[in-house]
Structure formats: C-alpha cells, structure tokens
Tab-separated table of C-alpha atoms in Angstrom:
chain	number	residue	atom	x	y	z
W	26	MET	CA	55.350	139.748	107.865
W	27	GLU	CA	54.241	137.999	110.785
W	28	TYR	CA	57.308	135.174	111.544
W	29	ASN	CA	56.980	131.824	113.586
W	30	THR	CA	59.903	132.850	115.553
W	31	THR	CA	57.857	136.066	117.025
W	32	ALA	CA	54.327	133.821	117.305
W	33	LYS	CA	52.849	132.345	119.975
W	34	ARG	CA	54.547	128.966	121.483
W	35	LEU	CA	52.823	126.194	119.953
W	36	THR	CA	51.178	124.063	122.494
W	37	LEU	CA	51.154	120.798	119.946
W	38	PRO	CA	53.438	121.203	117.132
W	39	GLU	CA	52.609	118.238	115.107
W	40	TYR	CA	49.148	119.962	114.573
W	41	GLY	CA	50.613	122.901	113.090
W	42	ARG	CA	49.981	126.944	113.154
W	43	ASN	CA	46.934	126.873	110.944
W	44	LEU	CA	45.088	124.581	113.207
W	45	GLN	CA	46.058	126.584	115.981
W	46	ASN	CA	44.401	129.217	114.689
W	47	MET	CA	41.125	127.346	113.579
W	48	VAL	CA	41.200	126.466	117.595
W	49	ASP	CA	42.086	130.297	118.579
W	50	PHE	CA	39.056	131.095	116.178
W	51	CYS	CA	36.761	128.492	117.846
W	52	VAL	CA	37.169	129.897	121.438
W	53	THR	CA	36.105	133.040	120.474
W	54	ILE	CA	32.515	131.542	118.555
W	55	GLU	CA	29.913	132.940	120.705
W	56	ASN	CA	26.896	130.973	119.715
W	57	ARG	CA	27.326	127.232	120.853
W	58	ASP	CA	26.061	125.367	118.771
W	59	GLU	CA	28.166	127.084	115.791
W	60	ARG	CA	30.737	126.717	118.645
W	61	ASN	CA	29.944	122.843	118.812
W	62	ARG	CA	30.604	122.360	114.900
W	63	CYS	CA	33.442	123.887	114.643
W	64	ALA	CA	34.653	121.729	117.034
W	65	ASP	CA	33.679	118.700	115.441
W	66	THR	CA	35.470	119.999	112.050
W	67	ILE	CA	38.325	120.597	113.748
W	68	ILE	CA	38.259	116.938	115.143
W	69	ASN	CA	37.798	115.625	111.819
W	70	ILE	CA	41.332	117.666	110.488
W	71	MET	CA	43.317	116.114	113.301
W	72	GLY	CA	41.912	112.620	112.648
W	73	ASN	CA	42.561	113.276	108.829
W	74	MET	CA	46.232	114.424	109.699
W	75	PHE	CA	47.208	111.114	111.600
W	76	PRO	CA	45.091	107.808	109.327
W	77	GLN	CA	47.254	105.582	110.827
W	78	LEU	CA	46.438	106.134	114.233
W	79	ARG	CA	42.607	105.717	113.539
W	80	ASP	CA	42.922	101.886	114.807
W	81	VAL	CA	44.680	102.949	118.284
W	82	ASN	CA	41.929	102.749	121.043
W	83	ASP	CA	40.379	105.595	122.510
W	84	PHE	CA	41.411	107.596	119.267
W	85	LYS	CA	38.788	109.956	119.420
W	86	HIS	CA	39.118	110.151	122.847
W	87	ILE	CA	42.789	111.765	122.587
W	88	LEU	CA	41.874	113.784	119.698
W	89	TRP	CA	39.209	115.671	121.859
W	90	ASP	CA	41.721	115.380	124.444
W	91	HIS	CA	44.062	117.313	122.422
W	92	LEU	CA	41.650	120.136	121.278
W	93	ALA	CA	41.094	120.875	124.844
W	94	ILE	CA	44.787	121.550	125.513
W	95	MET	CA	45.356	123.506	122.476
W	96	SER	CA	42.676	125.787	123.455
W	97	ASP	CA	43.862	125.896	127.257
W	98	PHE	CA	41.227	124.559	128.553
W	99	ARG	CA	39.072	127.698	127.245
W	100	LEU	CA	36.776	125.803	124.711
W	101	ASP	CA	33.284	125.264	125.684
W	102	VAL	CA	31.574	122.969	123.934
W	103	ASP	CA	29.343	119.763	124.708
W	104	TYR	CA	32.486	117.127	124.777
W	105	PRO	CA	31.347	113.513	123.900
W	106	TYR	CA	34.177	112.294	126.699
W	107	GLU	CA	35.531	113.143	129.708
W	108	ILE	CA	38.420	115.490	128.715
W	109	ILE	CA	42.271	115.240	130.733
W	110	LYS	CA	41.945	117.685	133.916
W	111	LYS	CA	44.202	121.034	133.833
W	112	ASP	CA	45.933	119.929	136.782
W	113	ASN	CA	46.615	116.485	135.770
W	114	LEU	CA	47.990	117.676	132.529
W	115	TYR	CA	51.186	118.989	134.650
W	116	LYS	CA	51.164	116.240	137.291
W	117	ARG	CA	54.379	114.790	137.639
W	118	PRO	CA	54.285	110.583	137.710
W	119	PRO	CA	54.455	108.526	140.810
W	120	THR	CA	58.472	107.612	141.485
W	121	VAL	CA	59.349	104.395	140.415
W	122	PRO	CA	60.753	102.813	143.078
W	123	TYR	CA	64.275	100.973	142.604
W	124	SER	CA	65.191	97.440	144.571
W	125	GLU	CA	66.370	97.837	147.208
W	126	SER	CA	67.671	93.972	147.169
W	127	GLU	CA	71.788	94.326	147.981
W	128	ILE	CA	74.156	92.572	144.775
W	129	ILE	CA	76.394	91.382	146.121
W	130	TYR	CA	78.862	91.220	142.183
W	131	ARG	CA	77.498	93.794	140.274
W	132	HIS	CA	78.947	92.662	137.099
W	133	TYR	CA	77.230	89.241	137.385
W	134	GLY	CA	74.159	90.802	137.966
W	135	GLN	CA	70.718	90.027	140.523
W	136	ILE	CA	69.571	87.215	137.965
W	137	LEU	CA	72.822	85.064	138.296
W	138	GLU	CA	72.765	85.273	141.628
W	139	LYS	CA	68.756	83.981	141.473
W	140	LEU	CA	70.093	81.266	138.849
W	141	ILE	CA	73.565	80.319	141.547
W	142	HIS	CA	70.367	80.173	144.454
W	143	LYS	CA	68.141	77.775	142.534
W	144	ALA	CA	70.977	75.480	141.306
W	145	SER	CA	71.977	75.652	145.213
W	146	TYR	CA	68.852	73.293	146.037
W	147	MET	CA	68.504	71.481	143.197
W	148	GLU	CA	69.309	67.585	143.343
W	149	ASP	CA	72.259	66.593	141.775
W	150	GLY	CA	72.721	65.154	138.488
W	151	ASP	CA	72.922	66.060	135.068
W	152	GLU	CA	70.456	68.704	134.877
W	153	LYS	CA	72.044	70.716	137.740
W	154	GLU	CA	75.869	70.185	136.533
W	155	ALA	CA	74.186	71.600	133.206
W	156	LEU	CA	72.271	74.555	134.656
W	157	ILE	CA	76.611	75.117	136.683
W	158	HIS	CA	78.471	75.175	133.801
W	159	LEU	CA	75.745	77.685	131.925
W	160	ILE	CA	75.923	79.861	135.199
W	161	ALA	CA	79.753	79.762	135.402
W	162	THR	CA	80.201	80.586	131.470
W	163	GLN	CA	77.998	83.454	131.997
W	164	MET	CA	79.762	84.550	134.989
W	165	LYS	CA	82.874	84.830	132.582
W	166	ARG	CA	81.467	86.546	130.015
W	167	SER	CA	79.919	88.973	132.564
W	168	PHE	CA	83.335	89.476	134.102
W	169	LEU	CA	85.091	89.641	130.525
W	170	THR	CA	82.720	92.792	129.877
W	171	TRP	CA	83.837	94.144	133.169
W	172	ASN	CA	87.583	93.608	132.730
W	173	LYS	CA	88.026	93.409	129.197
W	174	ASP	CA	91.604	92.185	130.008
W	175	SER	CA	91.680	88.804	131.083
W	176	VAL	CA	89.591	86.450	133.458
W	177	ASP	CA	91.170	83.592	135.831
W	178	ASN	CA	89.000	80.187	135.845
W	179	ARG	CA	89.607	79.816	139.901
W	180	LYS	CA	88.359	83.574	140.371
W	181	ILE	CA	84.826	82.629	138.666
W	182	LEU	CA	84.940	79.306	141.011
W	183	LYS	CA	86.216	80.997	143.420
W	184	ASP	CA	82.930	83.476	143.009
W	185	LEU	CA	80.897	80.956	142.437
W	186	ALA	CA	81.385	79.126	145.400
W	187	GLU	CA	81.255	82.142	147.744
W	188	LEU	CA	77.379	83.512	145.822
W	189	SER	CA	75.970	79.901	146.921
W	190	GLU	CA	77.231	80.187	150.672
W	191	GLY	CA	79.843	77.115	150.006
W	192	LYS	CA	77.043	75.044	148.511
W	193	ILE	CA	78.449	74.634	144.703
W	194	ILE	CA	82.139	73.969	145.093
W	195	ARG	CA	84.277	73.057	141.495
W	196	TYR	CA	87.897	73.098	141.302
W	197	GLU	CA	89.935	74.333	138.359
W	198	ASP	CA	91.470	70.523	137.352
W	199	SER	CA	88.456	69.033	137.357
W	200	PHE	CA	85.561	71.760	135.967
W	201	LYS	CA	85.993	73.451	132.228
W	202	ILE	CA	84.617	76.218	131.895
W	203	SER	CA	84.153	77.039	128.288
W	204	ASP	CA	84.113	80.208	125.859
W	205	ASN	CA	81.717	79.217	123.672
W	206	PHE	CA	79.420	77.067	125.262
W	207	ASP	CA	76.237	75.374	124.037
W	208	LEU	CA	73.076	75.633	125.337
W	209	THR	CA	71.848	72.234	123.602
W	210	ASP	CA	74.783	70.432	124.677
W	211	ALA	CA	74.840	71.455	128.041
W	212	ILE	CA	70.394	70.181	128.373
W	213	PRO	CA	70.630	66.242	129.142
W	214	ARG	CA	67.999	64.669	126.924
W	215	ASN	CA	66.789	61.004	127.818
W	216	ASN	CA	65.334	60.802	124.315
W	217	PRO	CA	67.021	62.838	122.082
W	218	PRO	CA	64.971	62.922	118.925
W	219	SER	CA	65.729	61.412	115.869
W	220	ASN	CA	66.791	62.627	112.708
W	221	LYS	CA	66.128	59.532	110.793
W	222	LYS	CA	62.859	59.409	108.390
W	223	LYS	CA	61.291	56.683	109.436
W	224	LYS	CA	60.991	54.290	107.165
W	225	LYS	CA	57.267	53.329	105.368
W	226	LYS	CA	56.384	49.807	106.049
W	227	SER	CA	55.985	47.990	102.968
W	228	LYS	CA	52.508	46.157	102.805
C-alpha cells in the first residue's frame, strides 16, 4: 500500500491527490485533442470543488494557471488564457519601501505629529482649541500605552510645545487634559441640532 507520506509532494494540496493524479495522466496523453478534452474536464472538476469562488474575477483564468502549475508546466494544451510563466511563479515581489521620515517620539506616532503641525498653523478659535484638546488627550493615551504606571500632564504639555516648535504652549493650571474626552463635546457647533419635534401648525 502506498502512503501519502511516501508519495510525491503535492504542488497545490487544496485540490487533493486524486486530482493531481488526473493531471499527471493528462500530461501522458499523446493525442492533442484528447489531451484538450481531458484538461477541460479537469478544469470543470476543479471549479466544482470551489463553487463559492465562481464569482471571483478571472476565476477560470486562475484555474488554468493552477492546472499548469500542477503539471509543472509540462501540460501542452490549447490554453484559453495566457498562463503564468514558470519564472514569474517563484519571483520575489519587490521590496516595500519604508517611510524614511524621522519620528521624534515613537510612542506618539507620525499621525499625531502631523495633527500637531496642522493645529500649529490654524487660526485661533474654538475649532483650534478643540483640536488641541483632542491631540493632548490622545498623546496622554498613547503615553499610557508605553508607560502604564502614570503620566504627568506637564510632560504631555511639554512634549506638545516641543513638537509644535513652540507654537502651542499650554499650562497645566489653565489647560485640563481629560482621561475620557468626548469628541462630540469638543467640536463647536454654530447651530446645534434640536431634539424637539416641530409642532404642526394648526389650520
């Protein structure tokens, strides 16, 4: 008896050994027309194995690529699509470039630094103050993620002044940083929506 552990390694194990045997047999068929019919039958079986993927774009194209891969690109048939090249199959993808921008305090992150820069050049007003409160609160939360013991509000305000290059200076006695800051409370509303239903005018 032949065990799977001693058999040839499956290229695409999700299709199983029986289908791999069909592909191996198809390669040995000498008549091209019969070989094409055998390949079409194998493709139909492969599609029936994964009916949930039939709505995927280029599903048939993917199956023909898999058939070529399972035959180790030895199957000579009339492919209805341009199949993947063997050289491209094992080609490594290009390296993803990392951002080279320097982050002053990594526990705050780059997005917070960009928000501080934006707030630094905003006109004075309620909107700017609301954004500064949001930034300071998020800085406090980020700091607590890095140092779970405690955080001094003076440290947060000091870092805020440093990251804004001295454009945003707030003092602890007049600027409170809330632990549970609600965004909806921070955004000023010129015309707050009313929850009262409008009364219908009586005719």
